[in-house]
mmCIF file as gemmi writes it, N, C-alpha and C atoms, coordinates in Angstrom:
data_model
loop_
_atom_site.group_PDB
_atom_site.id
_atom_site.type_symbol
_atom_site.label_atom_id
_atom_site.label_alt_id
_atom_site.label_comp_id
_atom_site.label_asym_id
_atom_site.label_entity_id
_atom_site.label_seq_id
_atom_site.pdbx_PDB_ins_code
_atom_site.Cartn_x
_atom_site.Cartn_y
_atom_site.Cartn_z
_atom_site.occupancy
_atom_site.B_iso_or_equiv
_atom_site.pdbx_formal_charge
_atom_site.auth_seq_id
_atom_site.auth_asym_id
_atom_site.pdbx_PDB_model_num
ATOM 1 N N . UNK Axp A 1 ? 104.222 84.562 110.367 1 0 ? 1 A 1
ATOM 2 C CA . UNK Axp A 1 ? 103.613 83.648 109.434 1 0 ? 1 A 1
ATOM 3 C C . UNK Axp A 1 ? 102.338 83.049 110.01 1 0 ? 1 A 1
ATOM 4 N N . UNK Axp A 2 ? 102.409 82.562 111.22 1 0 ? 2 A 1
ATOM 5 C CA . UNK Axp A 2 ? 101.257 81.878 111.801 1 0 ? 2 A 1
ATOM 6 C C . UNK Axp A 2 ? 100.057 82.807 111.969 1 0 ? 2 A 1
ATOM 7 N N . UNK Axp A 3 ? 100.317 84.037 112.407 1 0 ? 3 A 1
ATOM 8 C CA . UNK Axp A 3 ? 99.203 84.979 112.56 1 0 ? 3 A 1
ATOM 9 C C . UNK Axp A 3 ? 98.623 85.366 111.204 1 0 ? 3 A 1
ATOM 10 N N . UNK Axp A 4 ? 99.467 85.562 110.213 1 0 ? 4 A 1
ATOM 11 C CA . UNK Axp A 4 ? 98.97 85.897 108.873 1 0 ? 4 A 1
ATOM 12 C C . UNK Axp A 4 ? 98.097 84.772 108.337 1 0 ? 4 A 1
ATOM 13 N N . UNK Axp A 5 ? 98.508 83.537 108.513 1 0 ? 5 A 1
ATOM 14 C CA . UNK Axp A 5 ? 97.72 82.381 108.067 1 0 ? 5 A 1
ATOM 15 C C . UNK Axp A 5 ? 96.383 82.358 108.794 1 0 ? 5 A 1
ATOM 16 N N . UNK Axp A 6 ? 96.415 82.545 110.106 1 0 ? 6 A 1
ATOM 17 C CA . UNK Axp A 6 ? 95.185 82.517 110.897 1 0 ? 6 A 1
ATOM 18 C C . UNK Axp A 6 ? 94.231 83.633 110.48 1 0 ? 6 A 1
ATOM 19 N N . UNK Axp A 7 ? 94.744 84.825 110.267 1 0 ? 7 A 1
ATOM 20 C CA . UNK Axp A 7 ? 93.892 85.954 109.862 1 0 ? 7 A 1
ATOM 21 C C . UNK Axp A 7 ? 93.265 85.717 108.494 1 0 ? 7 A 1
ATOM 22 N N . UNK Axp A 8 ? 94.035 85.192 107.573 1 0 ? 8 A 1
ATOM 23 C CA . UNK Axp A 8 ? 93.499 84.917 106.246 1 0 ? 8 A 1
ATOM 24 C C . UNK Axp A 8 ? 92.436 83.824 106.303 1 0 ? 8 A 1
ATOM 25 N N . UNK Axp A 9 ? 92.673 82.784 107.077 1 0 ? 9 A 1
ATOM 26 C CA . UNK Axp A 9 ? 91.684 81.717 107.22 1 0 ? 9 A 1
ATOM 27 C C . UNK Axp A 9 ? 90.418 82.245 107.88 1 0 ? 9 A 1
ATOM 28 N N . UNK Axp A 10 ? 90.566 83.11 108.876 1 0 ? 10 A 1
ATOM 29 C CA . UNK Axp A 10 ? 89.418 83.729 109.541 1 0 ? 10 A 1
ATOM 30 C C . UNK Axp A 10 ? 88.615 84.563 108.543 1 0 ? 10 A 1
ATOM 31 N N . UNK Axp A 11 ? 89.304 85.119 107.558 1 0 ? 11 A 1
ATOM 32 C CA . UNK Axp A 11 ? 88.649 85.919 106.514 1 0 ? 11 A 1
ATOM 33 C C . UNK Axp A 11 ? 87.943 85.052 105.481 1 0 ? 11 A 1
ATOM 34 N N . UNK Axp A 12 ? 88.081 83.731 105.603 1 0 ? 12 A 1
ATOM 35 C CA . UNK Axp A 12 ? 87.414 82.821 104.68 1 0 ? 12 A 1
ATOM 36 C C . UNK Axp A 12 ? 88.263 82.382 103.509 1 0 ? 12 A 1
ATOM 37 N N . UNK Axp A 13 ? 89.541 82.679 103.54 1 0 ? 13 A 1
ATOM 38 C CA . UNK Axp A 13 ? 90.435 82.283 102.452 1 0 ? 13 A 1
ATOM 39 C C . UNK Axp A 13 ? 91.3 81.109 102.9 1 0 ? 13 A 1
ATOM 40 N N . UNK Axp A 14 ? 91.617 80.227 101.978 1 0 ? 14 A 1
ATOM 41 C CA . UNK Axp A 14 ? 92.529 79.137 102.317 1 0 ? 14 A 1
ATOM 42 C C . UNK Axp A 14 ? 93.94 79.531 101.889 1 0 ? 14 A 1
ATOM 43 N N . UNK Axp A 15 ? 94.897 79.027 102.636 1 0 ? 15 A 1
ATOM 44 C CA . UNK Axp A 15 ? 96.283 79.462 102.474 1 0 ? 15 A 1
ATOM 45 C C . UNK Axp A 15 ? 97.193 78.242 102.454 1 0 ? 15 A 1
ATOM 46 N N . UNK Axp A 16 ? 98.186 78.283 101.592 1 0 ? 16 A 1
ATOM 47 C CA . UNK Axp A 16 ? 99.244 77.278 101.617 1 0 ? 16 A 1
ATOM 48 C C . UNK Axp A 16 ? 100.331 77.797 102.561 1 0 ? 16 A 1
ATOM 49 N N . UNK Axp A 17 ? 100.498 77.121 103.684 1 0 ? 17 A 1
ATOM 50 C CA . UNK Axp A 17 ? 101.445 77.554 104.714 1 0 ? 17 A 1
ATOM 51 C C . UNK Axp A 17 ? 102.852 77.086 104.363 1 0 ? 17 A 1
ATOM 52 N N . UNK Axp A 18 ? 103.796 78.022 104.227 1 0 ? 18 A 1
ATOM 53 C CA . UNK Axp A 18 ? 105.159 77.638 103.861 1 0 ? 18 A 1
ATOM 54 C C . UNK Axp A 18 ? 105.94 77.104 105.059 1 0 ? 18 A 1
ATOM 55 N N . UNK Axp A 19 ? 106.951 76.313 104.77 1 0 ? 19 A 1
ATOM 56 C CA . UNK Axp A 19 ? 107.82 75.823 105.829 1 0 ? 19 A 1
ATOM 57 C C . UNK Axp A 19 ? 108.9 76.841 106.181 1 0 ? 19 A 1
ATOM 58 N N . UNK Axp A 20 ? 109.427 77.537 105.18 1 0 ? 20 A 1
ATOM 59 C CA . UNK Axp A 20 ? 110.529 78.432 105.476 1 0 ? 20 A 1
ATOM 60 C C . UNK Axp A 20 ? 110.536 79.731 104.697 1 0 ? 20 A 1
ATOM 61 N N . UNK Axp A 21 ? 109.572 79.965 103.874 1 0 ? 21 A 1
ATOM 62 C CA . UNK Axp A 21 ? 109.544 81.177 103.056 1 0 ? 21 A 1
ATOM 63 C C . UNK Axp A 21 ? 108.913 82.343 103.821 1 0 ? 21 A 1
ATOM 64 N N . UNK Axp A 22 ? 109 83.538 103.256 1 0 ? 22 A 1
ATOM 65 C CA . UNK Axp A 22 ? 108.416 84.732 103.875 1 0 ? 22 A 1
ATOM 66 C C . UNK Axp A 22 ? 107.194 85.222 103.099 1 0 ? 22 A 1
ATOM 67 N N . UNK Axp A 23 ? 106.529 84.307 102.447 1 0 ? 23 A 1
ATOM 68 C CA . UNK Axp A 23 ? 105.319 84.654 101.7 1 0 ? 23 A 1
ATOM 69 C C . UNK Axp A 23 ? 104.328 83.5 101.773 1 0 ? 23 A 1
ATOM 70 N N . UNK Axp A 24 ? 103.078 83.829 101.459 1 0 ? 24 A 1
ATOM 71 C CA . UNK Axp A 24 ? 101.985 82.854 101.464 1 0 ? 24 A 1
ATOM 72 C C . UNK Axp A 24 ? 101.342 82.813 100.091 1 0 ? 24 A 1
ATOM 73 N N . UNK Axp A 25 ? 100.866 81.66 99.688 1 0 ? 25 A 1
ATOM 74 C CA . UNK Axp A 25 ? 100.019 81.557 98.513 1 0 ? 25 A 1
ATOM 75 C C . UNK Axp A 25 ? 98.583 81.422 99.012 1 0 ? 25 A 1
ATOM 76 N N . UNK Axp A 26 ? 97.752 82.373 98.594 1 0 ? 26 A 1
ATOM 77 C CA . UNK Axp A 26 ? 96.37 82.452 99.064 1 0 ? 26 A 1
ATOM 78 C C . UNK Axp A 26 ? 95.434 82.041 97.934 1 0 ? 26 A 1
ATOM 79 N N . UNK Axp A 27 ? 94.56 81.095 98.229 1 0 ? 27 A 1
ATOM 80 C CA . UNK Axp A 27 ? 93.628 80.56 97.241 1 0 ? 27 A 1
ATOM 81 C C . UNK Axp A 27 ? 92.445 81.51 97.068 1 0 ? 27 A 1
ATOM 82 N N . UNK Axp A 28 ? 92.216 81.953 95.826 1 0 ? 28 A 1
ATOM 83 C CA . UNK Axp A 28 ? 91.074 82.827 95.525 1 0 ? 28 A 1
ATOM 84 C C . UNK Axp A 28 ? 90.162 82.2 94.472 1 0 ? 28 A 1
ATOM 85 N N . UNK Axp A 29 ? 90.28 80.893 94.258 1 0 ? 29 A 1
ATOM 86 C CA . UNK Axp A 29 ? 89.518 80.23 93.202 1 0 ? 29 A 1
ATOM 87 C C . UNK Axp A 29 ? 88.012 80.372 93.375 1 0 ? 29 A 1
ATOM 88 N N . UNK Axp A 30 ? 87.531 80.476 94.606 1 0 ? 30 A 1
ATOM 89 C CA . UNK Axp A 30 ? 86.089 80.652 94.832 1 0 ? 30 A 1
ATOM 90 C C . UNK Axp A 30 ? 85.638 82.068 94.506 1 0 ? 30 A 1
ATOM 91 N N . UNK Axp A 31 ? 86.586 82.982 94.389 1 0 ? 31 A 1
ATOM 92 C CA . UNK Axp A 31 ? 86.278 84.387 94.134 1 0 ? 31 A 1
ATOM 93 C C . UNK Axp A 31 ? 86.582 84.763 92.692 1 0 ? 31 A 1
ATOM 94 N N . UNK Axp A 32 ? 87.724 84.286 92.209 1 0 ? 32 A 1
ATOM 95 C CA . UNK Axp A 32 ? 88.168 84.664 90.867 1 0 ? 32 A 1
ATOM 96 C C . UNK Axp A 32 ? 89.151 83.631 90.325 1 0 ? 32 A 1
ATOM 97 N N . UNK Axp A 33 ? 89.079 83.394 89.028 1 0 ? 33 A 1
ATOM 98 C CA . UNK Axp A 33 ? 90.077 82.568 88.359 1 0 ? 33 A 1
ATOM 99 C C . UNK Axp A 33 ? 91.066 83.423 87.592 1 0 ? 33 A 1
ATOM 100 N N . UNK Axp A 34 ? 91.025 84.732 87.837 1 0 ? 34 A 1
ATOM 101 C CA . UNK Axp A 34 ? 91.911 85.677 87.164 1 0 ? 34 A 1
ATOM 102 C C . UNK Axp A 34 ? 92.709 86.426 88.228 1 0 ? 34 A 1
ATOM 103 N N . UNK Axp A 35 ? 93.843 85.857 88.611 1 0 ? 35 A 1
ATOM 104 C CA . UNK Axp A 35 ? 94.629 86.444 89.691 1 0 ? 35 A 1
ATOM 105 C C . UNK Axp A 35 ? 95.207 87.807 89.325 1 0 ? 35 A 1
ATOM 106 N N . UNK Axp A 36 ? 95.461 88.044 88.057 1 0 ? 36 A 1
ATOM 107 C CA . UNK Axp A 36 ? 95.989 89.339 87.63 1 0 ? 36 A 1
ATOM 108 C C . UNK Axp A 36 ? 94.955 90.442 87.866 1 0 ? 36 A 1
ATOM 109 N N . UNK Axp A 37 ? 93.719 90.21 87.448 1 0 ? 37 A 1
ATOM 110 C CA . UNK Axp A 37 ? 92.652 91.19 87.658 1 0 ? 37 A 1
ATOM 111 C C . UNK Axp A 37 ? 92.374 91.362 89.146 1 0 ? 37 A 1
ATOM 112 N N . UNK Axp A 38 ? 92.331 90.259 89.891 1 0 ? 38 A 1
ATOM 113 C CA . UNK Axp A 38 ? 92.113 90.327 91.337 1 0 ? 38 A 1
ATOM 114 C C . UNK Axp A 38 ? 93.165 91.218 91.988 1 0 ? 38 A 1
ATOM 115 N N . UNK Axp A 39 ? 94.44 90.99 91.67 1 0 ? 39 A 1
ATOM 116 C CA . UNK Axp A 39 ? 95.529 91.755 92.27 1 0 ? 39 A 1
ATOM 117 C C . UNK Axp A 39 ? 95.445 93.235 91.891 1 0 ? 39 A 1
ATOM 118 N N . UNK Axp A 40 ? 95.115 93.519 90.646 1 0 ? 40 A 1
ATOM 119 C CA . UNK Axp A 40 ? 94.994 94.909 90.206 1 0 ? 40 A 1
ATOM 120 C C . UNK Axp A 40 ? 93.855 95.616 90.932 1 0 ? 40 A 1
ATOM 121 N N . UNK Axp A 41 ? 92.704 94.963 91.036 1 0 ? 41 A 1
ATOM 122 C CA . UNK Axp A 41 ? 91.564 95.581 91.71 1 0 ? 41 A 1
ATOM 123 C C . UNK Axp A 41 ? 91.815 95.742 93.208 1 0 ? 41 A 1
ATOM 124 N N . UNK Axp A 42 ? 92.491 94.789 93.826 1 0 ? 42 A 1
ATOM 125 C CA . UNK Axp A 42 ? 92.841 94.897 95.236 1 0 ? 42 A 1
ATOM 126 C C . UNK Axp A 42 ? 93.751 96.101 95.464 1 0 ? 42 A 1
ATOM 127 N N . UNK Axp A 43 ? 94.705 96.3 94.59 1 0 ? 43 A 1
ATOM 128 C CA . UNK Axp A 43 ? 95.598 97.451 94.692 1 0 ? 43 A 1
ATOM 129 C C . UNK Axp A 43 ? 94.834 98.753 94.479 1 0 ? 43 A 1
ATOM 130 N N . UNK Axp A 44 ? 94.008 98.791 93.447 1 0 ? 44 A 1
ATOM 131 C CA . UNK Axp A 44 ? 93.251 100.006 93.133 1 0 ? 44 A 1
ATOM 132 C C . UNK Axp A 44 ? 92.273 100.393 94.236 1 0 ? 44 A 1
ATOM 133 N N . UNK Axp A 45 ? 91.585 99.402 94.795 1 0 ? 45 A 1
ATOM 134 C CA . UNK Axp A 45 ? 90.499 99.682 95.744 1 0 ? 45 A 1
ATOM 135 C C . UNK Axp A 45 ? 90.926 99.701 97.204 1 0 ? 45 A 1
ATOM 136 N N . UNK Axp A 46 ? 91.929 98.911 97.558 1 0 ? 46 A 1
ATOM 137 C CA . UNK Axp A 46 ? 92.311 98.795 98.968 1 0 ? 46 A 1
ATOM 138 C C . UNK Axp A 46 ? 93.777 99.123 99.245 1 0 ? 46 A 1
ATOM 139 N N . UNK Axp A 47 ? 94.518 99.483 98.187 1 0 ? 47 A 1
ATOM 140 C CA . UNK Axp A 47 ? 95.928 99.859 98.312 1 0 ? 47 A 1
ATOM 141 C C . UNK Axp A 47 ? 96.793 98.753 98.924 1 0 ? 47 A 1
ATOM 142 N N . UNK Axp A 48 ? 96.47 97.512 98.567 1 0 ? 48 A 1
ATOM 143 C CA . UNK Axp A 48 ? 97.255 96.354 99.012 1 0 ? 48 A 1
ATOM 144 C C . UNK Axp A 48 ? 97.87 95.71 97.773 1 0 ? 48 A 1
ATOM 145 N N . UNK Axp A 49 ? 99.176 95.564 97.804 1 0 ? 49 A 1
ATOM 146 C CA . UNK Axp A 49 ? 99.887 94.96 96.675 1 0 ? 49 A 1
ATOM 147 C C . UNK Axp A 49 ? 100.167 93.485 96.956 1 0 ? 49 A 1
ATOM 148 N N . UNK Axp A 50 ? 99.727 92.639 96.046 1 0 ? 50 A 1
ATOM 149 C CA . UNK Axp A 50 ? 100.028 91.211 96.069 1 0 ? 50 A 1
ATOM 150 C C . UNK Axp A 50 ? 100.503 90.821 94.677 1 0 ? 50 A 1
ATOM 151 N N . UNK Axp A 51 ? 101.116 89.67 94.567 1 0 ? 51 A 1
ATOM 152 C CA . UNK Axp A 51 ? 101.601 89.208 93.271 1 0 ? 51 A 1
ATOM 153 C C . UNK Axp A 51 ? 100.635 88.151 92.741 1 0 ? 51 A 1
ATOM 154 N N . UNK Axp A 52 ? 100.116 88.338 91.518 1 0 ? 52 A 1
ATOM 155 C CA . UNK Axp A 52 ? 99.205 87.344 90.952 1 0 ? 52 A 1
ATOM 156 C C . UNK Axp A 52 ? 99.868 85.972 90.851 1 0 ? 52 A 1
ATOM 157 N N . UNK Axp A 53 ? 99.123 84.953 91.19 1 0 ? 53 A 1
ATOM 158 C CA . UNK Axp A 53 ? 99.648 83.597 91.147 1 0 ? 53 A 1
ATOM 159 C C . UNK Axp A 53 ? 100.033 83.141 89.754 1 0 ? 53 A 1
ATOM 160 N N . UNK Axp A 54 ? 99.396 83.709 88.741 1 0 ? 54 A 1
ATOM 161 C CA . UNK Axp A 54 ? 99.708 83.316 87.365 1 0 ? 54 A 1
ATOM 162 C C . UNK Axp A 54 ? 101.195 83.516 87.058 1 0 ? 54 A 1
ATOM 163 N N . UNK Axp A 55 ? 101.836 84.465 87.731 1 0 ? 55 A 1
ATOM 164 C CA . UNK Axp A 55 ? 103.269 84.711 87.517 1 0 ? 55 A 1
ATOM 165 C C . UNK Axp A 55 ? 104.118 83.527 87.968 1 0 ? 55 A 1
ATOM 166 N N . UNK Axp A 56 ? 103.54 82.65 88.793 1 0 ? 56 A 1
ATOM 167 C CA . UNK Axp A 56 ? 104.253 81.481 89.309 1 0 ? 56 A 1
ATOM 168 C C . UNK Axp A 56 ? 103.658 80.179 88.79 1 0 ? 56 A 1
ATOM 169 N N . UNK Axp A 57 ? 102.764 80.292 87.801 1 0 ? 57 A 1
ATOM 170 C CA . UNK Axp A 57 ? 102.102 79.11 87.274 1 0 ? 57 A 1
ATOM 171 C C . UNK Axp A 57 ? 101.005 78.604 88.191 1 0 ? 57 A 1
ATOM 172 N N . UNK Axp A 58 ? 100.494 79.479 89.062 1 0 ? 58 A 1
ATOM 173 C CA . UNK Axp A 58 ? 99.464 79.103 90.038 1 0 ? 58 A 1
ATOM 174 C C . UNK Axp A 58 ? 98.249 80.014 89.915 1 0 ? 58 A 1
ATOM 175 N N . UNK Axp A 59 ? 97.571 79.928 88.785 1 0 ? 59 A 1
ATOM 176 C CA . UNK Axp A 59 ? 96.372 80.738 88.597 1 0 ? 59 A 1
ATOM 177 C C . UNK Axp A 59 ? 95.344 80.368 89.662 1 0 ? 59 A 1
ATOM 178 N N . UNK Axp A 60 ? 94.604 81.367 90.126 1 0 ? 60 A 1
ATOM 179 C CA . UNK Axp A 60 ? 93.635 81.143 91.19 1 0 ? 60 A 1
ATOM 180 C C . UNK Axp A 60 ? 94.219 81.368 92.576 1 0 ? 60 A 1
ATOM 181 N N . UNK Axp A 61 ? 95.453 81.861 92.629 1 0 ? 61 A 1
ATOM 182 C CA . UNK Axp A 61 ? 96.135 82.186 93.877 1 0 ? 61 A 1
ATOM 183 C C . UNK Axp A 61 ? 96.775 83.557 93.749 1 0 ? 61 A 1
ATOM 184 N N . UNK Axp A 62 ? 97.101 84.163 94.883 1 0 ? 62 A 1
ATOM 185 C CA . UNK Axp A 62 ? 98.012 85.301 94.878 1 0 ? 62 A 1
ATOM 186 C C . UNK Axp A 62 ? 99.071 85.063 95.944 1 0 ? 62 A 1
ATOM 187 N N . UNK Axp A 63 ? 100.207 85.711 95.759 1 0 ? 63 A 1
ATOM 188 C CA . UNK Axp A 63 ? 101.302 85.579 96.718 1 0 ? 63 A 1
ATOM 189 C C . UNK Axp A 63 ? 101.356 86.837 97.57 1 0 ? 63 A 1
ATOM 190 N N . UNK Axp A 64 ? 101.424 86.634 98.87 1 0 ? 64 A 1
ATOM 191 C CA . UNK Axp A 64 ? 101.447 87.724 99.836 1 0 ? 64 A 1
ATOM 192 C C . UNK Axp A 64 ? 102.698 87.602 100.692 1 0 ? 64 A 1
ATOM 193 N N . UNK Axp A 65 ? 103.517 88.633 100.702 1 0 ? 65 A 1
ATOM 194 C CA . UNK Axp A 65 ? 104.707 88.633 101.549 1 0 ? 65 A 1
ATOM 195 C C . UNK Axp A 65 ? 104.334 89.061 102.968 1 0 ? 65 A 1
ATOM 196 N N . UNK Axp A 66 ? 104.935 88.414 103.947 1 0 ? 66 A 1
ATOM 197 C CA . UNK Axp A 66 ? 104.74 88.843 105.323 1 0 ? 66 A 1
ATOM 198 C C . UNK Axp A 66 ? 106.074 89.288 105.934 1 0 ? 66 A 1
ATOM 199 N N . UNK Axp A 67 ? 106.958 89.803 105.084 1 0 ? 67 A 1
ATOM 200 C CA . UNK Axp A 67 ? 108.261 90.289 105.53 1 0 ? 67 A 1
ATOM 201 C C . UNK Axp A 67 ? 108.155 91.768 105.925 1 0 ? 67 A 1
ATOM 202 N N . UNK Axp A 68 ? 107.329 92.028 106.928 1 0 ? 68 A 1
ATOM 203 C CA . UNK Axp A 68 ? 107.141 93.38 107.45 1 0 ? 68 A 1
ATOM 204 C C . UNK Axp A 68 ? 106.652 93.258 108.887 1 0 ? 68 A 1
ATOM 205 N N . UNK Axp A 69 ? 106.36 94.389 109.51 1 0 ? 69 A 1
ATOM 206 C CA . UNK Axp A 69 ? 105.921 94.354 110.905 1 0 ? 69 A 1
ATOM 207 C C . UNK Axp A 69 ? 104.481 93.837 111.022 1 0 ? 69 A 1
ATOM 208 N N . UNK Axp A 70 ? 104.138 93.347 112.191 1 0 ? 70 A 1
ATOM 209 C CA . UNK Axp A 70 ? 102.856 92.69 112.408 1 0 ? 70 A 1
ATOM 210 C C . UNK Axp A 70 ? 101.669 93.637 112.209 1 0 ? 70 A 1
ATOM 211 N N . UNK Axp A 71 ? 101.805 94.908 112.55 1 0 ? 71 A 1
ATOM 212 C CA . UNK Axp A 71 ? 100.688 95.838 112.366 1 0 ? 71 A 1
ATOM 213 C C . UNK Axp A 71 ? 100.385 96.07 110.894 1 0 ? 71 A 1
ATOM 214 N N . UNK Axp A 72 ? 101.407 96.116 110.067 1 0 ? 72 A 1
ATOM 215 C CA . UNK Axp A 72 ? 101.21 96.257 108.625 1 0 ? 72 A 1
ATOM 216 C C . UNK Axp A 72 ? 100.536 95.004 108.064 1 0 ? 72 A 1
ATOM 217 N N . UNK Axp A 73 ? 100.946 93.852 108.546 1 0 ? 73 A 1
ATOM 218 C CA . UNK Axp A 73 ? 100.325 92.592 108.115 1 0 ? 73 A 1
ATOM 219 C C . UNK Axp A 73 ? 98.853 92.574 108.492 1 0 ? 73 A 1
ATOM 220 N N . UNK Axp A 74 ? 98.55 92.926 109.737 1 0 ? 74 A 1
ATOM 221 C CA . UNK Axp A 74 ? 97.153 92.942 110.201 1 0 ? 74 A 1
ATOM 222 C C . UNK Axp A 74 ? 96.31 93.897 109.376 1 0 ? 74 A 1
ATOM 223 N N . UNK Axp A 75 ? 96.834 95.089 109.123 1 0 ? 75 A 1
ATOM 224 C CA . UNK Axp A 75 ? 96.094 96.082 108.338 1 0 ? 75 A 1
ATOM 225 C C . UNK Axp A 75 ? 95.883 95.594 106.909 1 0 ? 75 A 1
ATOM 226 N N . UNK Axp A 76 ? 96.912 95.064 106.301 1 0 ? 76 A 1
ATOM 227 C CA . UNK Axp A 76 ? 96.799 94.577 104.926 1 0 ? 76 A 1
ATOM 228 C C . UNK Axp A 76 ? 95.798 93.446 104.799 1 0 ? 76 A 1
ATOM 229 N N . UNK Axp A 77 ? 95.833 92.512 105.729 1 0 ? 77 A 1
ATOM 230 C CA . UNK Axp A 77 ? 94.897 91.384 105.672 1 0 ? 77 A 1
ATOM 231 C C . UNK Axp A 77 ? 93.477 91.849 105.959 1 0 ? 77 A 1
ATOM 232 N N . UNK Axp A 78 ? 93.315 92.835 106.833 1 0 ? 78 A 1
ATOM 233 C CA . UNK Axp A 78 ? 91.974 93.401 107.066 1 0 ? 78 A 1
ATOM 234 C C . UNK Axp A 78 ? 91.429 94.014 105.781 1 0 ? 78 A 1
ATOM 235 N N . UNK Axp A 79 ? 92.284 94.688 105.029 1 0 ? 79 A 1
ATOM 236 C CA . UNK Axp A 79 ? 91.865 95.279 103.755 1 0 ? 79 A 1
ATOM 237 C C . UNK Axp A 79 ? 91.532 94.203 102.725 1 0 ? 79 A 1
ATOM 238 N N . UNK Axp A 80 ? 92.332 93.139 102.712 1 0 ? 80 A 1
ATOM 239 C CA . UNK Axp A 80 ? 92.039 92.018 101.814 1 0 ? 80 A 1
ATOM 240 C C . UNK Axp A 80 ? 90.689 91.417 102.169 1 0 ? 80 A 1
ATOM 241 N N . UNK Axp A 81 ? 90.43 91.232 103.46 1 0 ? 81 A 1
ATOM 242 C CA . UNK Axp A 81 ? 89.154 90.666 103.912 1 0 ? 81 A 1
ATOM 243 C C . UNK Axp A 81 ? 87.983 91.546 103.489 1 0 ? 81 A 1
ATOM 244 N N . UNK Axp A 82 ? 88.129 92.864 103.612 1 0 ? 82 A 1
ATOM 245 C CA . UNK Axp A 82 ? 87.081 93.796 103.164 1 0 ? 82 A 1
ATOM 246 C C . UNK Axp A 82 ? 86.831 93.641 101.674 1 0 ? 82 A 1
ATOM 247 N N . UNK Axp A 83 ? 87.905 93.574 100.906 1 0 ? 83 A 1
ATOM 248 C CA . UNK Axp A 83 ? 87.798 93.445 99.461 1 0 ? 83 A 1
ATOM 249 C C . UNK Axp A 83 ? 87.096 92.147 99.076 1 0 ? 83 A 1
ATOM 250 N N . UNK Axp A 84 ? 87.494 91.051 99.704 1 0 ? 84 A 1
ATOM 251 C CA . UNK Axp A 84 ? 86.879 89.755 99.424 1 0 ? 84 A 1
ATOM 252 C C . UNK Axp A 84 ? 85.387 89.788 99.747 1 0 ? 84 A 1
ATOM 253 N N . UNK Axp A 85 ? 85.04 90.379 100.87 1 0 ? 85 A 1
ATOM 254 C CA . UNK Axp A 85 ? 83.633 90.493 101.256 1 0 ? 85 A 1
ATOM 255 C C . UNK Axp A 85 ? 82.849 91.292 100.226 1 0 ? 85 A 1
ATOM 256 N N . UNK Axp A 86 ? 83.427 92.392 99.742 1 0 ? 86 A 1
ATOM 257 C CA . UNK Axp A 86 ? 82.781 93.211 98.715 1 0 ? 86 A 1
ATOM 258 C C . UNK Axp A 86 ? 82.6 92.434 97.411 1 0 ? 86 A 1
ATOM 259 N N . UNK Axp A 87 ? 83.618 91.715 97.006 1 0 ? 87 A 1
ATOM 260 C CA . UNK Axp A 87 ? 83.561 90.942 95.763 1 0 ? 87 A 1
ATOM 261 C C . UNK Axp A 87 ? 82.505 89.845 95.876 1 0 ? 87 A 1
ATOM 262 N N . UNK Axp A 88 ? 82.461 89.159 97.016 1 0 ? 88 A 1
ATOM 263 C CA . UNK Axp A 88 ? 81.496 88.081 97.211 1 0 ? 88 A 1
ATOM 264 C C . UNK Axp A 88 ? 80.066 88.579 97.252 1 0 ? 88 A 1
ATOM 265 N N . UNK Axp A 89 ? 79.866 89.816 97.703 1 0 ? 89 A 1
ATOM 266 C CA . UNK Axp A 89 ? 78.497 90.338 97.826 1 0 ? 89 A 1
ATOM 267 C C . UNK Axp A 89 ? 77.926 90.843 96.504 1 0 ? 89 A 1
ATOM 268 N N . UNK Axp A 90 ? 78.742 90.884 95.478 1 0 ? 90 A 1
ATOM 269 C CA . UNK Axp A 90 ? 78.271 91.361 94.169 1 0 ? 90 A 1
ATOM 270 C C . UNK Axp A 90 ? 77.444 90.301 93.464 1 0 ? 90 A 1
C-alpha cells in the first residue's frame, strides 16, 4: 500500500490512503471528470484495469487494487503515469 501511494503521488496524482483496505481511490479531477471514459481509455491504451469512481459515487476518482505482487503494482502504476502524462500533454 505505502509504495503504491508513493508511486502514484510521484506520478502527480493524489490518493486517498486506506487504513485497512486493499485498494486506493486515486483523484483524477485535474485530468478528467469522467472516470468511466478515463478507465476505458486507460485499459485500451495501457492495458491497465481500474474501476471508475462513479461506480462508488465518487466521480473524478478511480479505484485501484493493490492485491497483487509488487512488480505488477510498479508496472501498472508506471503505465498509469505514462497515460496521465499523455493526457495532460494534449
